[in-house]
Amino acid sequence: GVPDSGSTVRGLARLLRRNPTDAERLLWQALTRDRRFAGQFKRQTPVGRHIPDFVSFPHRIAIELVNPGEGETIAADRASRRTWLEARDYRVMEIRAADVERDLEAELVRLQRMIAETA
């Protein structure tokens, strides 16, 4: 049979989780080990038909990593994902991969501020 779109999205999410970029790996380690964020985020988990890099359902925050030199198609896809998520009351935080690798703590502080705004 033809797989339904839900199982297709879940399969893609699984594939993405298995092949993280360096920046994704660094940020995920920080989100799981730092007690400010531990247990609050999921990685490459479907939200509807979209798969943000990281999502916090309790805080309704999606984190999108922006890779260097990404093409227009990828940027347009991220923009449409952002619009869809924001229409459903998610706040979307875009983080450049280079910033994760250069100054992870500054990005975590920015995320902590965003969480504090919803508390």
Tab-separated table of N, CA, C and O in Angstrom, residues 73-116:
chain	number	residue	atom	x	y	z
A	73	THR	N	15.993	27.270	-2.292
A	73	THR	CA	14.908	26.313	-2.061
A	73	THR	C	14.799	25.969	-0.580
A	73	THR	O	13.714	25.957	-0.015
A	74	ILE	N	15.948	25.711	0.039
A	74	ILE	CA	15.966	25.359	1.467
A	74	ILE	C	15.507	26.556	2.299
A	74	ILE	O	14.722	26.410	3.234
A	75	ALA	N	15.973	27.746	1.960
A	75	ALA	CA	15.569	28.959	2.688
A	75	ALA	C	14.066	29.185	2.545
A	75	ALA	O	13.388	29.528	3.519
A	76	ALA	N	13.524	28.975	1.348
A	76	ALA	CA	12.087	29.156	1.113
A	76	ALA	C	11.289	28.121	1.890
A	76	ALA	O	10.237	28.422	2.470
A	77	ASP	N	11.794	26.896	1.948
A	77	ASP	CA	11.146	25.817	2.689
A	77	ASP	C	11.101	26.169	4.177
A	77	ASP	O	10.077	25.988	4.836
A	78	ARG	N	12.221	26.688	4.693
A	78	ARG	CA	12.272	27.071	6.107
A	78	ARG	C	11.293	28.217	6.383
A	78	ARG	O	10.611	28.228	7.403
A	79	ALA	N	11.203	29.171	5.452
A	79	ALA	CA	10.278	30.303	5.624
A	79	ALA	C	8.828	29.823	5.661
A	79	ALA	O	8.037	30.286	6.488
A	80	SER	N	8.474	28.870	4.798
A	80	SER	CA	7.092	28.382	4.801
A	80	SER	C	6.809	27.571	6.073
A	80	SER	O	5.721	27.628	6.629
A	81	ARG	N	7.829	26.829	6.547
A	81	ARG	CA	7.683	26.074	7.796
A	81	ARG	C	7.462	27.050	8.955
A	81	ARG	O	6.599	26.838	9.808
A	82	ARG	N	8.224	28.140	8.954
A	82	ARG	CA	8.091	29.157	10.001
A	82	ARG	C	6.676	29.740	10.014
A	82	ARG	O	6.049	29.859	11.071
A	83	THR	N	6.173	30.100	8.844
A	83	THR	CA	4.823	30.660	8.734
A	83	THR	C	3.789	29.681	9.275
A	83	THR	O	2.896	30.055	10.033
A	84	TRP	N	3.917	28.413	8.896
A	84	TRP	CA	2.983	27.373	9.334
A	84	TRP	C	3.042	27.217	10.856
A	84	TRP	O	2.009	27.166	11.525
A	85	LEU	N	4.253	27.149	11.410
A	85	LEU	CA	4.411	26.988	12.864
A	85	LEU	C	3.883	28.203	13.617
A	85	LEU	O	3.188	28.061	14.632
A	86	GLU	N	4.208	29.401	13.135
A	86	GLU	CA	3.756	30.618	13.818
A	86	GLU	C	2.233	30.734	13.786
A	86	GLU	O	1.629	31.226	14.738
A	87	ALA	N	1.610	30.254	12.716
A	87	ALA	CA	0.146	30.267	12.631
A	87	ALA	C	-0.461	29.351	13.694
A	87	ALA	O	-1.640	29.484	14.033
A	88	ARG	N	0.329	28.421	14.220
A	88	ARG	CA	-0.130	27.500	15.262
A	88	ARG	C	0.476	27.844	16.622
A	88	ARG	O	0.613	26.987	17.491
A	89	ASP	N	0.834	29.108	16.796
A	89	ASP	CA	1.332	29.622	18.079
A	89	ASP	C	2.678	29.067	18.524
A	89	ASP	O	2.966	29.010	19.719
A	90	TYR	N	3.516	28.659	17.578
A	90	TYR	CA	4.896	28.319	17.910
A	90	TYR	C	5.740	29.557	17.651
A	90	TYR	O	5.478	30.303	16.717
A	91	ARG	N	6.749	29.753	18.499
A	91	ARG	CA	7.739	30.777	18.187
A	91	ARG	C	8.918	30.058	17.557
A	91	ARG	O	9.290	28.985	18.018
A	92	VAL	N	9.464	30.638	16.518
A	92	VAL	CA	10.552	29.990	15.788
A	92	VAL	C	11.833	30.792	16.002
A	92	VAL	O	11.872	31.995	15.777
A	93	MET	N	12.857	30.092	16.463
A	93	MET	CA	14.157	30.719	16.676
A	93	MET	C	15.110	30.148	15.631
A	93	MET	O	15.305	28.939	15.565
A	94	GLU	N	15.640	31.022	14.793
A	94	GLU	CA	16.618	30.578	13.805
A	94	GLU	C	18.009	30.840	14.364
A	94	GLU	O	18.283	31.917	14.882
A	95	ILE	N	18.850	29.823	14.270
A	95	ILE	CA	20.232	29.935	14.757
A	95	ILE	C	21.151	29.520	13.616
A	95	ILE	O	20.974	28.453	13.037
A	96	ARG	N	22.106	30.365	13.310
A	96	ARG	CA	23.075	29.992	12.275
A	96	ARG	C	23.997	28.913	12.832
A	96	ARG	O	24.478	29.024	13.955
A	97	ALA	N	24.225	27.870	12.028
A	97	ALA	CA	25.096	26.761	12.453
A	97	ALA	C	26.454	27.283	12.899
A	97	ALA	O	27.022	26.817	13.894
A	98	ALA	N	26.968	28.281	12.194
A	98	ALA	CA	28.279	28.849	12.540
A	98	ALA	C	28.268	29.457	13.940
A	98	ALA	O	29.265	29.387	14.663
A	99	ASP	N	27.113	30.032	14.347
A	99	ASP	CA	27.017	30.624	15.690
A	99	ASP	C	27.024	29.545	16.774
A	99	ASP	O	27.551	29.763	17.860
A	100	VAL	N	26.424	28.394	16.472
A	100	VAL	CA	26.445	27.277	17.426
A	100	VAL	C	27.890	26.833	17.629
A	100	VAL	O	28.330	26.607	18.757
A	101	GLU	N	28.609	26.730	16.522
A	101	GLU	CA	29.993	26.256	16.607
A	101	GLU	C	30.924	27.297	17.210
A	101	GLU	O	31.900	26.956	17.875
A	102	ARG	N	30.613	28.588	17.022
A	102	ARG	CA	31.499	29.653	17.499
A	102	ARG	C	31.204	30.046	18.942
A	102	ARG	O	32.116	30.246	19.738
A	103	ASP	N	29.915	30.208	19.291
A	103	ASP	CA	29.569	30.679	20.636
A	103	ASP	C	28.243	30.069	21.075
A	103	ASP	O	27.208	30.731	21.107
A	104	LEU	N	28.289	28.782	21.388
A	104	LEU	CA	27.097	28.041	21.785
A	104	LEU	C	26.400	28.689	22.981
A	104	LEU	O	25.183	28.839	22.999
A	105	GLU	N	27.175	29.113	23.966
A	105	GLU	CA	26.575	29.674	25.184
A	105	GLU	C	25.724	30.909	24.883
A	105	GLU	O	24.645	31.070	25.443
A	106	ALA	N	26.183	31.758	23.965
A	106	ALA	CA	25.399	32.951	23.609
A	106	ALA	C	24.041	32.550	23.024
A	106	ALA	O	23.022	33.178	23.307
A	107	GLU	N	24.018	31.490	22.223
A	107	GLU	CA	22.762	31.022	21.633
A	107	GLU	C	21.857	30.411	22.702
A	107	GLU	O	20.637	30.578	22.667
A	108	LEU	N	22.454	29.727	23.675
A	108	LEU	CA	21.658	29.151	24.772
A	108	LEU	C	21.041	30.252	25.629
A	108	LEU	O	19.893	30.130	26.075
A	109	VAL	N	21.790	31.326	25.834
A	109	VAL	CA	21.263	32.469	26.596
A	109	VAL	C	20.085	33.088	25.839
A	109	VAL	O	19.052	33.426	26.426
A	110	ARG	N	20.220	33.208	24.520
A	110	ARG	CA	19.146	33.749	23.689
A	110	ARG	C	17.896	32.854	23.793
A	110	ARG	O	16.773	33.354	23.926
A	111	LEU	N	18.102	31.548	23.784
A	111	LEU	CA	16.997	30.606	23.912
A	111	LEU	C	16.356	30.714	25.292
A	111	LEU	O	15.131	30.722	25.422
A	112	GLN	N	17.190	30.830	26.325
A	112	GLN	CA	16.675	30.952	27.677
A	112	GLN	C	15.791	32.195	27.809
A	112	GLN	O	14.742	32.156	28.443
A	113	ARG	N	16.194	33.302	27.160
A	113	ARG	CA	15.395	34.526	27.153
A	113	ARG	C	14.040	34.298	26.497
A	113	ARG	O	13.019	34.773	26.964
A	114	MET	N	14.060	33.569	25.372
A	114	MET	CA	12.813	33.298	24.653
A	114	MET	C	11.867	32.463	25.526
A	114	MET	O	10.675	32.730	25.579
A	115	ILE	N	12.417	31.472	26.240
A	115	ILE	CA	11.596	30.655	27.140
A	115	ILE	C	11.032	31.509	28.260
A	115	ILE	O	9.853	31.404	28.600
A	116	ALA	N	11.854	32.401	28.818
A	116	ALA	CA	11.409	33.269	29.919
A	116	ALA	C	10.247	34.167	29.494
A	116	ALA	O	9.363	34.462	30.294
